[in-house]
Each structure stands twice: as C-alpha cells, then as structure tokens.
Tab-separated table of C-alpha atoms (C1' of nucleotides) in Angstrom:
chain	number	residue	atom	x	y	z
R	5	MET	CA	251.393	143.958	275.826
R	6	ALA	CA	252.519	146.325	273.236
R	7	ASP	CA	250.872	148.882	271.617
R	8	LEU	CA	249.156	147.859	268.461
R	9	ARG	CA	250.359	150.814	266.952
R	10	ARG	CA	253.966	150.559	267.637
R	11	PRO	CA	255.749	150.632	264.465
R	12	GLU	CA	257.864	147.411	265.626
R	13	ARG	CA	254.597	145.551	265.448
R	14	THR	CA	254.479	142.761	262.991
R	15	PHE	CA	251.349	141.087	261.501
R	16	THR	CA	250.817	137.682	260.187
R	17	ILE	CA	249.619	137.035	256.517
R	18	ARG	CA	246.029	136.061	257.922
R	19	GLN	CA	245.812	139.355	259.936
R	20	LEU	CA	246.588	141.451	257.074
R	21	CYS	CA	244.111	139.377	254.932
R	22	ASN	CA	241.642	139.817	257.638
R	23	GLU	CA	242.294	143.536	257.870
R	24	PHE	CA	242.086	144.049	254.038
R	25	LYS	CA	239.769	141.259	253.065
R	26	ALA	CA	242.432	139.721	250.521
R	27	THR	CA	243.424	136.351	250.663
R	28	PRO	CA	246.785	134.780	251.466
R	29	ARG	CA	247.171	133.834	247.911
R	30	ALA	CA	246.771	137.347	246.908
R	31	LEU	CA	249.671	138.521	249.390
R	32	ARG	CA	251.954	135.672	248.052
R	33	PHE	CA	251.160	136.576	244.355
R	34	TYR	CA	251.965	140.168	245.098
R	35	GLU	CA	255.150	138.938	246.755
R	36	ASP	CA	255.980	136.830	243.736
R	37	LYS	CA	255.439	139.858	241.551
R	38	GLY	CA	257.957	141.787	243.568
R	39	LEU	CA	255.441	144.051	245.191
R	40	LEU	CA	255.883	142.825	248.731
R	41	ASN	CA	258.911	141.414	250.433
R	42	PRO	CA	258.120	140.613	253.972
R	43	ALA	CA	260.702	139.102	256.420
R	44	ARG	CA	260.459	135.579	257.326
R	45	GLU	CA	260.814	133.770	260.394
R	46	GLY	CA	261.788	130.265	259.537
R	47	LEU	CA	259.509	129.757	256.465
R	48	ASN	CA	256.669	131.971	257.772
R	49	ARG	CA	256.120	135.639	256.402
R	50	VAL	CA	256.204	138.308	258.806
R	51	TYR	CA	254.855	141.618	257.725
R	52	SER	CA	256.116	144.758	258.924
R	53	HIS	CA	254.349	148.044	259.587
R	54	LYS	CA	256.023	149.141	256.038
R	55	ASP	CA	254.708	146.130	254.529
R	56	ARG	CA	251.286	146.921	255.590
R	57	VAL	CA	251.815	150.414	254.236
R	58	ARG	CA	252.725	148.997	250.963
R	59	LEU	CA	249.812	146.769	250.959
R	60	GLN	CA	247.562	149.460	251.402
R	61	LEU	CA	249.104	151.269	248.458
R	62	ILE	CA	248.711	148.018	246.343
R	63	LEU	CA	245.013	148.049	247.259
R	64	ARG	CA	244.485	151.605	246.678
R	65	GLY	CA	246.075	151.277	243.232
R	66	LYS	CA	243.878	148.221	242.237
R	67	ARG	CA	240.892	150.220	243.299
R	68	VAL	CA	241.693	153.055	240.890
R	69	GLY	CA	242.149	150.384	238.131
R	70	LEU	CA	246.009	150.218	238.040
R	71	SER	CA	247.637	147.020	236.958
R	72	LEU	CA	249.851	144.971	239.551
R	73	THR	CA	252.795	146.001	237.254
R	74	GLU	CA	251.874	149.791	237.321
R	75	ILE	CA	251.749	149.538	240.906
R	76	ARG	CA	255.180	147.950	241.368
R	77	GLU	CA	256.618	150.321	239.243
R	78	LEU	CA	255.109	153.113	241.423
R	79	LEU	CA	256.337	151.285	244.443
R	80	ASP	CA	259.880	150.966	243.103
R	81	LEU	CA	259.994	154.495	242.554
R	82	TYR	CA	259.413	155.084	246.233
R	83	ASP	CA	262.134	152.727	247.244
R	84	GLU	CA	264.975	153.819	244.946
R	85	ASN	CA	265.428	157.201	245.441
R	86	ASP	CA	265.870	158.418	249.380
R	87	GLU	CA	262.536	160.144	249.774
R	88	GLY	CA	260.931	161.177	246.413
R	89	ALA	CA	260.195	164.277	244.720
R	90	ALA	CA	260.993	163.254	241.004
R	91	GLN	CA	259.045	160.113	241.997
R	92	MET	CA	256.139	161.960	243.487
R	93	ALA	CA	255.985	163.715	240.098
R	94	ARG	CA	256.035	160.593	238.264
R	95	SER	CA	253.403	159.207	240.618
R	96	LEU	CA	251.228	162.378	239.710
R	97	LYS	CA	251.586	161.709	235.957
R	98	LYS	CA	250.640	158.191	236.421
R	99	PHE	CA	247.650	159.284	238.290
R	100	ARG	CA	246.340	161.802	235.771
R	101	GLU	CA	247.050	159.411	233.039
R	102	ARG	CA	244.878	157.051	234.890
R	103	ALA	CA	242.010	159.736	235.572
R	104	ASN	CA	242.194	160.631	232.088
R	105	ALA	CA	241.802	156.828	231.159
R	106	LEU	CA	238.669	156.522	233.546
R	107	GLU	CA	236.938	159.554	232.050
R	108	GLN	CA	237.297	158.031	228.868
R	109	GLN	CA	235.732	154.958	230.070
R	110	ARG	CA	232.973	156.746	231.717
R	111	GLU	CA	232.262	158.220	228.129
R	112	ASP	CA	232.381	154.817	226.738
R	113	ILE	CA	230.040	153.451	229.516
R	114	ASP	CA	227.669	156.826	228.758
R	115	ASN	CA	227.548	156.027	224.897
R	116	ALA	CA	226.802	152.063	225.935
R	117	LEU	CA	223.961	153.256	228.110
R	118	ILE	CA	222.679	155.533	225.397
R	119	GLU	CA	222.643	152.517	223.122
R	120	LEU	CA	220.810	150.378	225.537
R	121	ARG	CA	218.149	152.737	226.666
R	122	GLU	CA	217.346	153.360	222.825
R	123	ALA	CA	217.180	149.399	222.485
R	124	CYS	CA	215.015	149.417	225.717
R	125	ASN	CA	212.727	151.945	224.335
R	126	ARG	CA	212.218	150.388	221.180
R	127	LEU	CA	211.565	147.077	222.766
R	128	GLU	CA	209.093	148.241	225.235
R	129	LYS	CA	207.158	150.218	222.547
R	130	ARG	CA	206.687	147.034	220.689
R	131	LEU	CA	205.942	144.907	223.353
R	132	ALA	CA	203.401	147.297	224.440
R	133	GLU	CA	201.925	147.163	221.064
R	134	ILE	CA	201.854	143.504	220.901
R	135	ARG	CA	201.993	141.761	224.204
R	136	PRO	CA	201.687	144.437	227.008
R	137	ASP	CA	201.168	141.897	229.597
R	138	LEU	CA	204.879	140.487	229.148
R	139	LEU	CA	206.336	144.067	229.900
R	140	PRO	CA	208.308	143.772	233.096
R	141	ARG	CA	207.012	146.183	235.509
R	142	ALA	CA	207.947	147.848	238.699
R	143	ALA	CA	207.284	144.985	240.727
R	144	ASP	CA	210.326	142.992	238.619
R	145	TYR	CA	212.695	145.706	239.918
R	146	GLU	CA	212.018	145.439	243.717
R	147	GLN	CA	214.189	142.473	243.514
R	148	VAL	CA	217.114	144.723	241.947
R	149	LEU	CA	216.242	147.514	244.621
R	150	ARG	CA	216.448	144.875	247.395
R	151	ALA	CA	219.612	143.643	246.360
R	152	ARG	CA	221.394	146.880	246.855
R	153	LEU	CA	220.403	147.885	250.167
R	154	ASP	CA	222.387	150.885	250.220
R	155	GLY	CA	221.141	154.375	250.105
R	156	HIS	CA	220.782	155.135	246.513
R	157	ALA	CA	217.655	153.019	245.787
R	158	GLU	CA	215.691	156.628	245.684
R	159	ALA	CA	218.344	157.921	243.183
R	160	MET	CA	217.694	154.980	240.883
R	161	LEU	CA	214.145	155.636	241.211
R	162	GLY	CA	214.549	158.966	239.706
R	163	LYS	CA	214.606	161.420	242.635
P	27	MET	CA	223.860	144.434	188.261
P	28	ALA	CA	221.877	143.262	191.107
P	29	ASP	CA	220.746	145.710	193.780
P	30	LEU	CA	223.130	145.813	196.556
P	31	ARG	CA	220.300	145.892	199.131
P	32	ARG	CA	218.100	143.077	197.576
P	33	PRO	CA	217.889	140.557	200.334
P	34	GLU	CA	219.232	137.555	198.139
P	35	ARG	CA	222.578	139.650	197.976
P	36	THR	CA	225.327	137.672	199.751
P	37	PHE	CA	228.594	138.778	201.259
P	38	THR	CA	232.144	137.297	201.713
P	39	ILE	CA	233.571	137.192	204.958
P	40	ARG	CA	236.124	140.092	204.069
P	41	GLN	CA	233.224	142.340	202.831
P	42	LEU	CA	231.806	142.086	206.138
P	43	CYS	CA	234.638	142.614	207.881
P	44	ASN	CA	235.447	145.755	206.121
P	45	GLU	CA	232.003	146.972	206.524
P	46	PHE	CA	232.127	146.766	210.343
P	47	LYS	CA	235.726	146.867	210.970
P	48	ALA	CA	236.231	143.403	212.276
P	49	THR	CA	238.768	140.625	211.439
P	50	PRO	CA	238.079	137.269	209.685
P	51	ARG	CA	239.409	135.618	212.738
P	52	ALA	CA	236.492	137.295	214.742
P	53	LEU	CA	233.894	136.068	212.464
P	54	ARG	CA	235.161	132.500	212.302
P	55	PHE	CA	235.247	132.684	216.125
P	56	TYR	CA	231.677	133.809	216.304
P	57	GLU	CA	230.820	131.042	214.407
P	58	ASP	CA	232.596	128.565	216.433
P	59	LYS	CA	231.044	130.019	219.403
P	60	GLY	CA	227.815	129.325	217.639
P	61	LEU	CA	226.656	133.020	217.074
P	62	LEU	CA	227.116	132.859	213.320
P	63	ASN	CA	226.068	129.954	210.933
P	64	PRO	CA	226.969	131.182	207.307
P	65	ALA	CA	226.072	129.278	204.399
P	66	ARG	CA	228.745	127.565	202.487
P	67	GLU	CA	229.923	127.360	198.961
P	68	GLY	CA	232.478	124.460	198.991
P	69	LEU	CA	234.332	125.728	201.785
P	70	ASN	CA	234.016	129.065	201.579
P	71	ARG	CA	231.622	130.964	203.955
P	72	VAL	CA	228.646	132.986	202.433
P	73	TYR	CA	226.946	135.593	204.699
P	74	SER	CA	223.343	136.127	203.838
P	75	HIS	CA	221.604	139.112	204.711
P	76	LYS	CA	220.320	137.612	207.989
P	77	ASP	CA	223.589	136.893	208.858
P	78	ARG	CA	224.890	140.291	208.243
P	79	VAL	CA	221.891	141.541	210.844
P	80	ARG	CA	223.224	138.894	213.201
P	81	LEU	CA	226.550	140.381	212.951
P	82	GLN	CA	225.347	143.703	213.641
P	83	LEU	CA	223.659	142.301	216.735
P	84	ILE	CA	226.546	140.968	217.761
P	85	LEU	CA	228.867	143.940	217.503
P	86	ARG	CA	226.043	146.184	219.160
P	87	GLY	CA	226.097	143.757	222.127
P	88	LYS	CA	229.952	144.024	222.363
P	89	ARG	CA	229.337	147.716	222.281
P	90	VAL	CA	227.415	147.740	225.378
P	91	GLY	CA	229.343	145.211	227.137
P	92	LEU	CA	227.629	141.928	226.747
P	93	SER	CA	229.754	138.713	226.748
P	94	LEU	CA	229.433	136.588	223.566
P	95	THR	CA	227.824	133.996	225.629
P	96	GLU	CA	224.962	136.227	226.646
P	97	ILE	CA	224.740	137.505	222.968
P	98	ARG	CA	224.364	133.964	221.938
P	99	GLU	CA	221.741	133.595	224.437
P	100	LEU	CA	219.870	136.291	223.253
P	101	LEU	CA	220.077	135.542	219.651
P	102	ASP	CA	219.224	131.952	220.287
P	103	LEU	CA	215.811	133.332	221.783
P	104	TYR	CA	215.132	134.990	218.505
P	105	ASP	CA	215.683	132.071	216.665
P	106	GLU	CA	213.932	129.287	218.776
P	107	ASN	CA	210.274	131.011	218.876
P	108	ASP	CA	208.686	132.223	215.982
P	109	GLU	CA	208.939	135.672	215.923
P	110	GLY	CA	209.421	137.014	219.537
P	111	ALA	CA	207.350	138.550	222.221
P	112	ALA	CA	208.510	136.571	225.120
P	113	GLN	CA	211.789	136.775	223.603
P	114	MET	CA	211.769	140.364	223.410
P	115	ALA	CA	210.758	140.428	226.870
P	116	ARG	CA	213.720	138.663	227.990
P	117	SER	CA	216.105	140.720	225.656
P	118	LEU	CA	214.673	143.670	227.587
P	119	LYS	CA	215.323	142.226	230.897
P	120	LYS	CA	218.940	141.562	229.648
P	121	PHE	CA	219.325	144.944	228.510
P	122	ARG	CA	217.933	146.616	231.834
P	123	GLU	CA	220.408	144.341	233.584
P	124	ARG	CA	223.158	145.487	231.680
P	125	ALA	CA	222.125	148.936	232.114
P	126	ASN	CA	222.135	148.623	235.777
P	127	ALA	CA	225.376	146.834	235.864
P	128	LEU	CA	227.090	149.769	233.863
P	129	GLU	CA	225.501	152.439	236.180
P	130	GLN	CA	227.195	150.678	238.980
P	131	GLN	CA	230.297	150.788	236.898
P	132	ARG	CA	230.091	154.091	236.510
P	133	GLU	CA	229.548	154.684	240.248
P	134	ASP	CA	232.771	152.708	240.570
P	135	ILE	CA	234.894	154.695	238.106
P	136	ASP	CA	233.594	157.889	239.846
P	137	ASN	CA	234.777	156.869	243.320
P	138	ALA	CA	238.026	155.619	241.613
P	139	LEU	CA	238.343	159.221	240.352
P	140	ILE	CA	237.618	160.843	243.379
P	141	GLU	CA	240.198	158.858	245.122
P	142	LEU	CA	242.534	159.696	242.175
P	143	ARG	CA	242.034	163.311	242.487
P	144	GLU	CA	242.472	163.314	246.126
P	145	ALA	CA	246.033	161.703	245.730
P	146	CYS	CA	246.734	164.194	243.009
P	147	ASN	CA	245.712	167.240	245.024
P	148	ARG	CA	247.909	165.619	247.958
P	149	LEU	CA	250.935	165.258	245.531
P	150	GLU	CA	250.577	168.580	243.774
P	151	LYS	CA	250.631	170.476	247.225
P	152	ARG	CA	253.554	168.617	248.430
P	153	LEU	CA	255.355	168.916	245.165
P	154	ALA	CA	254.715	172.658	245.238
P	155	GLU	CA	256.150	172.964	248.498
P	156	ILE	CA	259.274	170.920	247.923
P	157	ARG	CA	259.901	171.194	244.213
P	158	PRO	CA	257.633	173.452	242.491
P	159	ASP	CA	259.904	173.017	239.350
P	160	LEU	CA	258.927	169.298	239.095
P	161	LEU	CA	255.094	170.264	238.889
P	162	PRO	CA	254.099	168.938	235.339
P	163	ARG	CA	252.393	171.832	233.733
P	164	ALA	CA	250.236	172.529	230.866
P	165	ALA	CA	252.940	171.840	228.375
P	166	ASP	CA	252.898	168.298	229.623
P	167	TYR	CA	249.300	168.021	228.733
P	168	GLU	CA	249.811	169.287	225.124
P	169	GLN	CA	250.776	165.398	224.115
P	170	VAL	CA	248.039	163.991	225.965
P	171	LEU	CA	245.869	166.484	224.142
P	172	ARG	CA	247.439	166.139	220.697
P	173	ALA	CA	247.356	162.404	221.159
P	174	ARG	CA	243.295	162.858	220.856
P	175	LEU	CA	242.706	164.901	217.745
P	176	ASP	CA	239.055	164.583	218.146
P	177	GLY	CA	236.819	167.626	219.333
P	178	HIS	CA	236.764	167.174	223.041
P	179	ALA	CA	239.907	168.784	223.705
P	180	GLU	CA	238.076	171.959	224.900
P	181	ALA	CA	235.941	170.074	226.826
P	182	MET	CA	239.047	168.757	228.521
P	183	LEU	CA	240.340	172.050	229.297
P	184	GLY	CA	237.186	172.865	231.245
P	185	LYS	CA	235.404	174.924	228.625
Z	10	DG	C1'	253.550	129.738	184.606
Z	11	DT	C1'	253.551	131.925	188.675
Z	12	DC	C1'	252.618	135.049	192.100
Z	13	DA	C1'	249.617	137.763	195.241
Z	14	DA	C1'	245.430	137.764	197.199
Z	15	DC	C1'	241.861	135.680	199.608
Z	16	DG	C1'	240.172	131.479	201.854
Z	17	DC	C1'	240.060	127.440	204.657
Z	18	DT	C1'	241.197	124.405	209.105
Z	19	DT	C1'	243.737	123.235	213.207
Z	20	DA	C1'	246.063	124.427	217.044
Z	21	DC	C1'	249.069	126.855	220.378
Z	22	DG	C1'	249.781	131.844	222.574
Z	23	DT	C1'	248.311	135.749	225.357
Z	24	DA	C1'	247.166	138.840	229.375
Z	25	DA	C1'	245.566	139.244	234.420
Z	26	DA	C1'	244.974	138.022	238.949
Z	27	DC	C1'	244.481	134.809	241.249
Z	28	DG	C1'	241.771	130.024	242.628
Z	29	DT	C1'	242.491	125.500	243.626
Z	30	DC	C1'	244.713	121.459	244.651
Z	31	DA	C1'	248.522	118.638	246.465
Z	32	DA	C1'	251.855	117.333	249.639
Z	33	DC	C1'	254.401	118.800	253.539
Z	34	DT	C1'	255.910	121.010	258.002
Z	35	DT	C1'	255.194	123.740	262.208
Z	36	DT	C1'	252.818	125.180	266.212
Z	37	DG	C1'	249.578	125.225	269.679
Z	38	DC	C1'	246.776	122.997	272.880
Z	39	DA	C1'	243.905	119.735	275.399
H	18	DT	C1'	250.873	112.421	272.054
H	19	DG	C1'	247.889	113.307	268.620
H	20	DC	C1'	245.033	116.170	266.000
H	21	DA	C1'	243.492	120.553	263.823
H	22	DA	C1'	244.631	125.205	262.470
H	23	DA	C1'	247.778	127.798	259.681
H	24	DG	C1'	251.907	128.164	257.169
H	25	DT	C1'	254.877	126.954	253.196
H	26	DT	C1'	256.000	125.801	247.923
H	27	DG	C1'	254.953	124.481	243.632
H	28	DA	C1'	252.341	123.924	239.518
H	29	DC	C1'	248.148	123.564	236.940
H	30	DG	C1'	243.335	125.747	235.915
H	31	DT	C1'	240.404	129.404	234.795
H	32	DT	C1'	238.204	133.011	231.659
H	33	DT	C1'	237.659	136.118	227.495
H	34	DA	C1'	238.218	137.137	222.578
H	35	DC	C1'	240.564	136.528	219.591
H	36	DG	C1'	246.002	136.940	217.448
H	37	DT	C1'	249.217	134.417	215.374
H	38	DA	C1'	251.486	131.118	212.443
H	39	DA	C1'	251.641	126.822	209.552
H	40	DG	C1'	250.399	124.637	206.090
H	41	DC	C1'	247.155	124.035	202.198
H	42	DG	C1'	243.682	125.021	198.139
H	43	DT	C1'	241.770	128.490	194.660
H	44	DT	C1'	241.309	132.124	191.521
H	45	DG	C1'	242.439	136.000	188.860
H	46	DA	C1'	245.670	139.260	186.806
H	47	DC	C1'	249.787	139.664	184.174
DNA sequence: GTCAACGCTTACGTAAACGTCAACTTTGCA
DNA sequence: TGCAAAGTTGACGTTTACGTAAGCGTTGAC
C-alpha cells in the first residue's frame, strides 16, 4: 500500500470533493474555466498531487473573495514562468488590492450597521411607548444564539 | 408658487432620480416589483410625497443590504395595517436579523483579511530574500491613495 | 417646422458560480 | 448476469438588479 502522501498518488474527483467539501460539478466547472487540468484515464479525471494543490489555492482564493477569473490569472502566472519572482510580486499586488477592497467593504458594513442600529433604536423607542408588549425580548434571541453554537455567543451578548 | 414642501407637491420621475441619484429604469423596476405605485397622468408617472418617502425607505433598505423582496415585504406591512405596531415589531425583527447577518459578514471579512495578510507576509518575506527589487513599495501605493481622494488616506497610512 | 429632452412600453442582455436534469458508459461485486 | 454506484458530457435554469436598446408619443424652445 503506497504512502498516501507520496507525490505519485492520484485522486478521484469525489475524493477531492469530500476532502474539500466541494461538488463534482464545481471541479468540472473549474476545469471548464481553465483553472484545473487533471489527467484522464479513459474519460475519467485523475487528479495529481499538483492538481490538489491548485484546488487548494482555488478554494483559498475563493475564501478571500477573489473571482474565479482572478484566481485563474494568478494560477496562470505560476505556470508560465519557471518558478516565480515577478509572479509573486504580482500575486502580492493582487492580494493587497483585495485587502483594500475588503477593508472598504468592512467600512460599508459598519455604515450599514450604524444606520440599522439607529432604525432599531427608533423602532424600539416608539414600540416601547405604544405597544411595549410587542417588543422582541431576550427570549427571542435565544433561537439566534442557539443557531450558532460556536464560541462567540458571549461576545454577542456584550462581554 | 407653491411651497416645495407642501404635501400636495408631486414629482416627476427624473426629479426623484436626481434627488436620490437613481435612474428612471430603477424606479420603473421598483414599480414592476410592486415597491412603488405612483399615480399616472396619462401615461406619465406622477410621484406623490408618500411615494417619495417610500423611495427613501427603499434606498435605505438597499444601503443596509436588504433585497428588494424583503423591502417590499416591509413596505407591505406598513400598508396593510392601519398604522403599525405589529408591523413595527416585525420591521424591528428584520432589522435585527440583518444586523446579525452583517456582523457575520464582518467576521468573514476579518477572517479573509487574516488569511490575506498571512499570504502577503509570506510573499513579502520570500520576495525580500530572492528579489527585493520587485517588492512593491510606497510609491506603488500612491496610485491607490490618489484613487481615493477622500479623507481617510491618512488613516490608511496608519495614523 | 423640427429638433432635443423627456417620457412610455416591451423585451433581451448581463454577470457569477454553479444546480439540476437527461441520457450514457464504465466498473465493481454478489 | 444483472444492478447499483460513480463517472462522463452537454445544456438549460437560477438569482438579482437593473442596463441597454428599439420604437413611439408629447411638449417646449428656437
């Protein structure tokens, strides 16, 4: 039995899907878009170790909000040149741009949150005057809290 | 000449567009989707004072990231009942939900930013070792900064 | 008289990232 | 051998919020 980590090891589409929680359709889609290029064994796709790495990069790119097109451009850079330096510089640039965009998004979200909280306050105030019984209270929030079983429930409660 | 603020005052589609920086297409679209219902004078749309308020609410909803469908539901609530209390409660609930969603999004963004910064650091480190001349430096950022002529350039620079 | 500005309706186009069939082939195994 | 599981290739559907004509009517200015 070969070492699972030996570079010669290959993967089926579903193995990668299970490992990275993707769907076959997605992998084929990435291939369609030129982000992946697995070998074939007859018709079947055979993913190499390098393909697996590429997939990881794709998913990482997605997590930080790059479009598939952008990801493809980055991947292409790594391929074209024989081990990158200029490419790394370009990746770095791209990443910094994305970071800036994300910071902008955060600002937008913060503004929206401010507006929302103002609206909430106004509504709460008027409801308290007119129909205090209708005010959604802590009990209503337990659902929300239970829905996210992770650790920041306390943080949400304000300490 | 009538007082511009008199409630009887009406607006043409372009007046509202100019005031709120929307396009006629957008207002017609909102109408199509049941968010607006301006009167007609022949074929032409005539927006009342109330329509203007509705439009304001629509745009506010959009700013905080509600979908047109959600906005419509909220607007409908205000219409159905004879001046709301239950509706206010429901709006409040919706707003709070949206606030929670936005906070979640902020977290996602923060995570992406962490991942991005790690990647940037790795790249910078390796580039510094291998080809320090390719390291994008402050000069490259002036473009970015110039691209946003507003006031937080200093904030971006770190104080 | 005629051109520009504004308005109207109808309807197709767009972008992103797949989901969801349909219809087939291949492979393993009991 | 006979069926189910997993693979394949198209190709159309989905969602959101409009953009972008195309083709036509109305009104005011020159």
